[in-house]
PDB file of C-alpha atoms in Angstrom:
ATOM      1  CA  GLN A   1       7.959  -1.966  24.395  1.00 69.00           C
ATOM      2  CA  SER A   2      10.396   0.858  25.170  1.00 81.00           C
ATOM      3  CA  ALA A   3      13.924   0.777  23.816  1.00 90.00           C
ATOM      4  CA  LEU A   4      16.695  -0.319  26.147  1.00 97.00           C
ATOM      5  CA  THR A   5      18.765   2.574  27.538  1.00 97.00           C
ATOM      6  CA  GLN A   6      22.365   2.974  26.400  1.00 98.00           C
ATOM      7  CA  PRO A   7      24.706   5.961  26.708  1.00 97.00           C
ATOM      8  CA  ALA A   8      24.786   7.941  23.472  1.00 97.00           C
ATOM      9  CA  SER A   9      28.554   7.955  23.349  1.00 97.00           C
ATOM     10  CA  VAL A  10      31.675   6.635  25.062  1.00 98.00           C
ATOM     11  CA  SER A  11      35.324   7.155  24.299  1.00 97.00           C
ATOM     12  CA  GLY A  12      38.696   5.758  25.226  1.00 96.00           C
ATOM     13  CA  SER A  13      42.325   5.770  24.194  1.00 97.00           C
ATOM     14  CA  PRO A  14      44.042   2.864  22.455  1.00 97.00           C
ATOM     15  CA  GLY A  15      44.890   0.128  24.932  1.00 97.00           C
ATOM     16  CA  GLN A  16      42.343   1.263  27.490  1.00 97.00           C
ATOM     17  CA  SER A  17      39.124  -0.527  28.476  1.00 97.00           C
ATOM     18  CA  ILE A  18      35.607   0.839  28.134  1.00 98.00           C
ATOM     19  CA  THR A  19      32.222  -0.411  29.281  1.00 98.00           C
ATOM     20  CA  ILE A  20      28.852   0.243  27.654  1.00 98.00           C
ATOM     21  CA  SER A  21      25.745  -0.236  29.759  1.00 98.00           C
ATOM     22  CA  CYS A  22      22.311  -1.366  28.620  1.00 98.00           C
ATOM     23  CA  THR A  23      19.406  -0.903  31.020  1.00 98.00           C
ATOM     24  CA  GLY A  24      16.024  -2.496  30.615  1.00 97.00           C
ATOM     25  CA  THR A  25      13.380  -3.961  32.892  1.00 96.00           C
ATOM     26  CA  SER A  26      12.476  -7.253  34.509  1.00 95.00           C
ATOM     27  CA  SER A  27      10.395  -7.975  31.390  1.00 96.00           C
ATOM     28  CA  ASP A  28      13.428  -8.023  29.134  1.00 96.00           C
ATOM     29  CA  VAL A  29      17.069  -7.747  30.265  1.00 97.00           C
ATOM     30  CA  GLY A  30      16.356  -8.791  33.841  1.00 96.00           C
ATOM     31  CA  GLY A  31      14.056 -11.638  32.937  1.00 96.00           C
ATOM     32  CA  TYR A  32      16.043 -13.499  30.293  1.00 96.00           C
ATOM     33  CA  ASN A  33      19.615 -14.406  29.474  1.00 97.00           C
ATOM     34  CA  TYR A  34      18.945 -13.581  25.817  1.00 97.00           C
ATOM     35  CA  VAL A  35      20.929 -10.355  25.814  1.00 98.00           C
ATOM     36  CA  SER A  36      23.133  -9.770  22.782  1.00 98.00           C
ATOM     37  CA  TRP A  37      25.458  -7.051  21.490  1.00 98.00           C
ATOM     38  CA  TYR A  38      26.121  -5.846  17.949  1.00 98.00           C
ATOM     39  CA  GLN A  39      28.873  -3.784  16.350  1.00 98.00           C
ATOM     40  CA  GLN A  40      28.054  -1.628  13.333  1.00 98.00           C
ATOM     41  CA  HIS A  41      30.569   0.283  11.261  1.00 98.00           C
ATOM     42  CA  PRO A  42      29.281   3.129   9.046  1.00 96.00           C
ATOM     43  CA  GLY A  43      27.444   1.875   5.988  1.00 96.00           C
ATOM     44  CA  LYS A  44      27.764  -1.753   7.053  1.00 97.00           C
ATOM     45  CA  ALA A  45      25.412  -4.373   8.425  1.00 98.00           C
ATOM     46  CA  PRO A  46      25.536  -5.048  12.167  1.00 98.00           C
ATOM     47  CA  LYS A  47      27.725  -7.900  13.427  1.00 98.00           C
ATOM     48  CA  LEU A  48      26.947 -10.109  16.419  1.00 98.00           C
ATOM     49  CA  MET A  49      29.630  -9.717  19.102  1.00 98.00           C
ATOM     50  CA  ILE A  50      28.060 -11.266  22.221  1.00 98.00           C
ATOM     51  CA  TYR A  51      25.061 -13.585  22.670  1.00 98.00           C
ATOM     52  CA  GLU A  52      23.313 -15.007  25.738  1.00 98.00           C
ATOM     53  CA  VAL A  53      24.795 -12.231  27.917  1.00 97.00           C
ATOM     54  CA  SER A  54      28.416 -13.340  27.813  1.00 98.00           C
ATOM     55  CA  ASN A  55      29.125 -15.749  24.959  1.00 98.00           C
ATOM     56  CA  ARG A  56      31.333 -14.811  22.000  1.00 98.00           C
ATOM     57  CA  PRO A  57      30.637 -16.200  18.529  1.00 97.00           C
ATOM     58  CA  SER A  58      33.511 -17.908  16.810  1.00 96.00           C
ATOM     59  CA  GLY A  59      35.918 -15.348  15.370  1.00 96.00           C
ATOM     60  CA  VAL A  60      35.094 -12.508  17.770  1.00 98.00           C
ATOM     61  CA  SER A  61      38.092 -11.250  19.715  1.00 97.00           C
ATOM     62  CA  ASN A  62      38.311 -12.170  23.398  1.00 96.00           C
ATOM     63  CA  ARG A  63      38.806  -8.453  24.049  1.00 98.00           C
ATOM     64  CA  PHE A  64      35.006  -8.280  23.952  1.00 98.00           C
ATOM     65  CA  SER A  65      33.120  -9.515  27.000  1.00 98.00           C
ATOM     66  CA  GLY A  66      29.594  -9.259  28.337  1.00 98.00           C
ATOM     67  CA  SER A  67      27.881  -9.450  31.695  1.00 97.00           C
ATOM     68  CA  LYS A  68      24.575  -8.753  33.384  1.00 98.00           C
ATOM     69  CA  SER A  69      23.403  -7.673  36.816  1.00 97.00           C
ATOM     70  CA  GLY A  70      19.705  -7.300  37.457  1.00 97.00           C
ATOM     71  CA  ASN A  71      18.119  -5.218  34.702  1.00 97.00           C
ATOM     72  CA  THR A  72      21.425  -3.912  33.348  1.00 98.00           C
ATOM     73  CA  ALA A  73      23.729  -5.638  30.890  1.00 98.00           C
ATOM     74  CA  SER A  74      27.221  -4.448  30.029  1.00 98.00           C
ATOM     75  CA  LEU A  75      29.685  -4.796  27.168  1.00 98.00           C
ATOM     76  CA  THR A  76      33.362  -4.352  27.992  1.00 98.00           C
ATOM     77  CA  ILE A  77      36.032  -3.865  25.357  1.00 98.00           C
ATOM     78  CA  SER A  78      39.573  -4.205  26.639  1.00 98.00           C
ATOM     79  CA  GLY A  79      42.778  -3.192  24.875  1.00 97.00           C
ATOM     80  CA  LEU A  80      40.927  -0.688  22.678  1.00 98.00           C
ATOM     81  CA  GLN A  81      42.007  -0.611  19.058  1.00 97.00           C
ATOM     82  CA  ALA A  82      41.273   1.898  16.324  1.00 97.00           C
ATOM     83  CA  GLU A  83      39.079  -0.625  14.471  1.00 97.00           C
ATOM     84  CA  ASP A  84      36.776  -0.885  17.498  1.00 98.00           C
ATOM     85  CA  GLU A  85      35.444   2.587  16.688  1.00 98.00           C
ATOM     86  CA  ALA A  86      31.832   1.906  15.706  1.00 98.00           C
ATOM     87  CA  ASP A  87      28.247   2.000  16.935  1.00 98.00           C
ATOM     88  CA  TYR A  88      27.238  -0.658  19.449  1.00 98.00           C
ATOM     89  CA  TYR A  89      23.727  -1.900  20.117  1.00 98.00           C
ATOM     90  CA  CYS A  90      22.352  -4.180  22.792  1.00 98.00           C
ATOM     91  CA  SER A  91      19.257  -6.303  22.343  1.00 98.00           C
ATOM     92  CA  SER A  92      17.062  -8.430  24.563  1.00 98.00           C
ATOM     93  CA  TYR A  93      14.266 -10.925  24.151  1.00 97.00           C
ATOM     94  CA  THR A  94      11.119  -9.821  25.985  1.00 97.00           C
ATOM     95  CA  SER A  95       8.180 -11.315  27.854  1.00 95.00           C
ATOM     96  CA  SER A  96       5.955 -10.413  24.875  1.00 94.00           C
ATOM     97  CA  SER A  97       7.867 -12.855  22.643  1.00 94.00           C
ATOM     98  CA  THR A  98       9.431  -9.899  20.860  1.00 97.00           C
ATOM     99  CA  TRP A  99      12.867  -8.328  20.829  1.00 98.00           C
ATOM    100  CA  VAL A 100      13.946  -4.821  21.777  1.00 98.00           C
ATOM    101  CA  PHE A 101      17.134  -2.931  20.921  1.00 98.00           C
ATOM    102  CA  GLY A 102      18.967  -0.214  22.755  1.00 98.00           C
ATOM    103  CA  GLY A 103      19.293   3.211  21.196  1.00 97.00           C
ATOM    104  CA  GLY A 104      22.931   2.600  20.319  1.00 97.00           C
ATOM    105  CA  THR A 105      26.265   3.885  21.620  1.00 98.00           C
ATOM    106  CA  LYS A 106      28.897   5.578  19.484  1.00 98.00           C
ATOM    107  CA  LEU A 107      32.376   4.476  20.528  1.00 98.00           C
ATOM    108  CA  THR A 108      35.183   6.884  19.717  1.00 97.00           C
ATOM    109  CA  VAL A 109      38.793   5.727  19.984  1.00 97.00           C
ATOM    110  CA  LEU A 110      40.798   8.853  20.768  1.00 93.00           C
TER     111      LEU A 110
ATOM    112  CA  GLU B   1      29.434 -19.646   4.108  1.00 95.00           C
ATOM    113  CA  VAL B   2      26.124 -18.176   5.247  1.00 97.00           C
ATOM    114  CA  GLN B   3      24.695 -15.649   2.805  1.00 98.00           C
ATOM    115  CA  LEU B   4      21.540 -13.571   3.128  1.00 98.00           C
ATOM    116  CA  VAL B   5      20.665 -11.365   0.172  1.00 98.00           C
ATOM    117  CA  GLU B   6      17.739  -8.958   0.448  1.00 98.00           C
ATOM    118  CA  SER B   7      15.930  -7.488  -2.529  1.00 98.00           C
ATOM    119  CA  GLY B   8      12.726  -5.655  -3.374  1.00 97.00           C
ATOM    120  CA  GLY B   9      13.383  -2.287  -1.781  1.00 97.00           C
ATOM    121  CA  GLY B  10      12.560   0.977  -3.504  1.00 97.00           C
ATOM    122  CA  LEU B  11      10.422   4.082  -3.490  1.00 98.00           C
ATOM    123  CA  VAL B  12       6.734   3.729  -2.636  1.00 98.00           C
ATOM    124  CA  LYS B  13       3.998   6.242  -1.857  1.00 98.00           C
ATOM    125  CA  PRO B  14       2.335   6.428   1.565  1.00 98.00           C
ATOM    126  CA  GLY B  15      -0.458   3.884   1.760  1.00 98.00           C
ATOM    127  CA  GLY B  16       1.258   1.659  -0.792  1.00 98.00           C
ATOM    128  CA  SER B  17       2.607  -1.875  -0.556  1.00 98.00           C
ATOM    129  CA  LEU B  18       5.951  -3.545  -1.127  1.00 98.00           C
ATOM    130  CA  ARG B  19       7.286  -7.091  -0.747  1.00 98.00           C
ATOM    131  CA  LEU B  20      10.862  -7.719   0.298  1.00 98.00           C
ATOM    132  CA  SER B  21      12.659 -10.995  -0.299  1.00 98.00           C
ATOM    133  CA  CYS B  22      15.686 -12.538   1.370  1.00 98.00           C
ATOM    134  CA  ALA B  23      17.515 -15.352  -0.427  1.00 98.00           C
ATOM    135  CA  ALA B  24      19.388 -17.601   1.997  1.00 98.00           C
ATOM    136  CA  SER B  25      22.248 -20.011   1.398  1.00 98.00           C
ATOM    137  CA  GLY B  26      25.022 -21.759   3.291  1.00 97.00           C
ATOM    138  CA  PHE B  27      22.814 -23.250   6.014  1.00 97.00           C
ATOM    139  CA  THR B  28      19.677 -25.369   6.408  1.00 97.00           C
ATOM    140  CA  PHE B  29      17.082 -22.650   5.890  1.00 98.00           C
ATOM    141  CA  SER B  30      14.112 -24.823   6.791  1.00 97.00           C
ATOM    142  CA  ASN B  31      15.480 -25.337  10.319  1.00 97.00           C
ATOM    143  CA  ALA B  32      16.182 -21.664  10.939  1.00 98.00           C
ATOM    144  CA  TRP B  33      14.177 -19.047  12.757  1.00 98.00           C
ATOM    145  CA  MET B  34      14.370 -15.821  10.762  1.00 98.00           C
ATOM    146  CA  SER B  35      13.789 -12.179  11.520  1.00 98.00           C
ATOM    147  CA  TRP B  36      13.605  -8.737   9.932  1.00 98.00           C
ATOM    148  CA  VAL B  37      15.312  -5.753  11.567  1.00 98.00           C
ATOM    149  CA  ARG B  38      15.158  -2.206  10.201  1.00 98.00           C
ATOM    150  CA  GLN B  39      17.168   0.965  10.591  1.00 98.00           C
ATOM    151  CA  ALA B  40      15.797   4.385   9.693  1.00 98.00           C
ATOM    152  CA  PRO B  41      18.338   6.809   8.190  1.00 97.00           C
ATOM    153  CA  GLY B  42      20.713   7.986  10.903  1.00 96.00           C
ATOM    154  CA  LYS B  43      18.801   6.093  13.585  1.00 97.00           C
ATOM    155  CA  GLY B  44      19.183   2.909  15.615  1.00 97.00           C
ATOM    156  CA  LEU B  45      18.125  -0.668  15.016  1.00 98.00           C
ATOM    157  CA  GLU B  46      14.480  -1.679  15.369  1.00 98.00           C
ATOM    158  CA  TRP B  47      13.203  -5.249  15.454  1.00 98.00           C
ATOM    159  CA  VAL B  48      10.345  -5.798  12.991  1.00 98.00           C
ATOM    160  CA  GLY B  49       9.294  -9.411  13.374  1.00 98.00           C
ATOM    161  CA  ARG B  50      10.239 -13.079  13.485  1.00 98.00           C
ATOM    162  CA  ILE B  51       9.079 -16.354  11.960  1.00 98.00           C
ATOM    163  CA  LYS B  52       9.868 -19.702  13.508  1.00 98.00           C
ATOM    164  CA  SER B  53      10.815 -22.779  11.534  1.00 97.00           C
ATOM    165  CA  LYS B  54       7.907 -24.962  10.427  1.00 97.00           C
ATOM    166  CA  THR B  55       9.066 -27.733  12.756  1.00 97.00           C
ATOM    167  CA  ASP B  56       8.696 -25.247  15.609  1.00 96.00           C
ATOM    168  CA  GLY B  57       5.248 -24.202  14.435  1.00 96.00           C
ATOM    169  CA  GLY B  58       6.103 -21.576  11.804  1.00 96.00           C
ATOM    170  CA  THR B  59       4.469 -18.875  13.909  1.00 97.00           C
ATOM    171  CA  THR B  60       5.158 -15.170  13.652  1.00 98.00           C
ATOM    172  CA  ASP B  61       5.490 -12.273  16.074  1.00 97.00           C
ATOM    173  CA  TYR B  62       5.702  -8.579  15.220  1.00 97.00           C
ATOM    174  CA  ALA B  63       6.704  -5.285  16.736  1.00 97.00           C
ATOM    175  CA  ALA B  64       3.787  -3.081  17.720  1.00 96.00           C
ATOM    176  CA  PRO B  65       4.419  -0.380  15.043  1.00 97.00           C
ATOM    177  CA  VAL B  66       4.029  -2.903  12.186  1.00 98.00           C
ATOM    178  CA  LYS B  67       1.544  -5.401  13.600  1.00 97.00           C
ATOM    179  CA  GLY B  68      -1.464  -5.751  11.313  1.00 97.00           C
ATOM    180  CA  ARG B  69       0.335  -4.084   8.382  1.00 98.00           C
ATOM    181  CA  PHE B  70       3.402  -6.323   7.841  1.00 98.00           C
ATOM    182  CA  THR B  71       3.444 -10.084   7.255  1.00 98.00           C
ATOM    183  CA  ILE B  72       6.468 -12.356   7.371  1.00 98.00           C
ATOM    184  CA  SER B  73       6.379 -15.618   5.433  1.00 98.00           C
ATOM    185  CA  ARG B  74       8.826 -18.208   4.182  1.00 98.00           C
ATOM    186  CA  ASP B  75       9.195 -20.610   1.273  1.00 98.00           C
ATOM    187  CA  ASP B  76      11.505 -23.374   2.439  1.00 98.00           C
ATOM    188  CA  SER B  77      11.531 -24.925  -1.058  1.00 97.00           C
ATOM    189  CA  LYS B  78      13.127 -21.711  -2.353  1.00 98.00           C
ATOM    190  CA  ASN B  79      15.214 -20.919   0.737  1.00 98.00           C
ATOM    191  CA  THR B  80      13.558 -17.513   0.762  1.00 98.00           C
ATOM    192  CA  LEU B  81      12.131 -15.250   3.449  1.00 98.00           C
ATOM    193  CA  TYR B  82       9.560 -12.561   2.671  1.00 98.00           C
ATOM    194  CA  LEU B  83       8.271  -9.375   4.237  1.00 98.00           C
ATOM    195  CA  GLN B  84       4.963  -8.129   2.858  1.00 98.00           C
ATOM    196  CA  MET B  85       4.487  -4.499   3.824  1.00 98.00           C
ATOM    197  CA  ASN B  86       1.069  -2.884   3.414  1.00 98.00           C
ATOM    198  CA  SER B  87      -0.356   0.515   4.341  1.00 98.00           C
ATOM    199  CA  LEU B  88       3.142   1.943   4.356  1.00 98.00           C
ATOM    200  CA  LYS B  89       3.848   5.122   6.278  1.00 98.00           C
ATOM    201  CA  THR B  90       6.664   7.643   5.925  1.00 98.00           C
ATOM    202  CA  GLU B  91       8.053   6.386   9.239  1.00 97.00           C
ATOM    203  CA  ASP B  92       8.593   2.958   7.666  1.00 98.00           C
ATOM    204  CA  THR B  93      11.440   4.459   5.620  1.00 98.00           C
ATOM    205  CA  ALA B  94      14.514   2.419   6.562  1.00 98.00           C
ATOM    206  CA  VAL B  95      17.089  -0.115   5.523  1.00 98.00           C
ATOM    207  CA  TYR B  96      15.559  -3.530   6.111  1.00 98.00           C
ATOM    208  CA  TYR B  97      17.861  -6.355   7.161  1.00 98.00           C
ATOM    209  CA  CYS B  98      17.133 -10.070   7.035  1.00 98.00           C
ATOM    210  CA  THR B  99      18.702 -12.034   9.891  1.00 98.00           C
ATOM    211  CA  THR B 100      18.912 -15.548  11.262  1.00 98.00           C
ATOM    212  CA  VAL B 101      17.809 -16.044  14.869  1.00 98.00           C
ATOM    213  CA  LYS B 102      19.690 -18.381  17.193  1.00 96.00           C
ATOM    214  CA  SER B 103      20.074 -18.485  20.973  1.00 93.00           C
ATOM    215  CA  GLY B 104      17.951 -15.350  21.255  1.00 95.00           C
ATOM    216  CA  SER B 105      20.265 -13.325  19.039  1.00 97.00           C
ATOM    217  CA  PHE B 106      20.543 -12.236  15.409  1.00 98.00           C
ATOM    218  CA  ASN B 107      23.619 -14.124  14.356  1.00 96.00           C
ATOM    219  CA  TYR B 108      23.837 -13.556  10.595  1.00 98.00           C
ATOM    220  CA  TRP B 109      22.745 -10.429   8.711  1.00 98.00           C
ATOM    221  CA  GLY B 110      22.192  -9.562   5.077  1.00 98.00           C
ATOM    222  CA  GLN B 111      23.478  -6.347   3.528  1.00 97.00           C
ATOM    223  CA  GLY B 112      20.062  -4.701   3.734  1.00 98.00           C
ATOM    224  CA  THR B 113      17.639  -3.165   1.249  1.00 98.00           C
ATOM    225  CA  LEU B 114      16.420   0.438   1.395  1.00 98.00           C
ATOM    226  CA  VAL B 115      12.714   1.199   1.497  1.00 98.00           C
ATOM    227  CA  THR B 116      11.699   4.821   1.015  1.00 98.00           C
ATOM    228  CA  VAL B 117       8.111   5.847   1.656  1.00 98.00           C
ATOM    229  CA  SER B 118       7.473   9.288   0.217  1.00 97.00           C
ATOM    230  CA  SER B 119       4.985  11.134  -1.926  1.00 96.00           C
TER     231      SER B 119
END
């Protein structure tokens, strides 16, 4: 199972919006609504930000939103804040009853 | 409050074995699907495997790189998840995280335990 494809890095200024893409295949992203997104600050454990494509866990800011079209899922962060600077990973359930992660995207807040 | 505390990491030689543990609290462990996810130094996240709750069959699935070498098990009486790692390779060097699985996502994570495979 190949890793999902994410851009290596994205950047934005405070207050702006950014979108991170996550491209897979019909056997993972395109075939299931079990796409999730994780935020990881340096030296910390990952934190779930979005599950089932577009749902936010309790306590996650509504500045974070998710969507999916075909084999590509997206994470949008609006009103960028300094504390959003982190690595972001997407993940999808697959037709092999396994999970696959994206390679990760480093978000820089300028 | 959900807590997942991993232990058992350390330095092991190639070809060796190690067992990781994950002590869970703050939720009904016996009802939970659980997973292990690892992260090599400076690299991304990699799913290792998952075990279902016993009421859902208690079955396991593994990522291709670890299948046949790693075994996930659980002791619901001790609220503990295990990862038995055999025939370890240098590429297994990583921080290993214990997670809960819900709605197809990894919703709670432990702090991780470092496994280093080196001669």
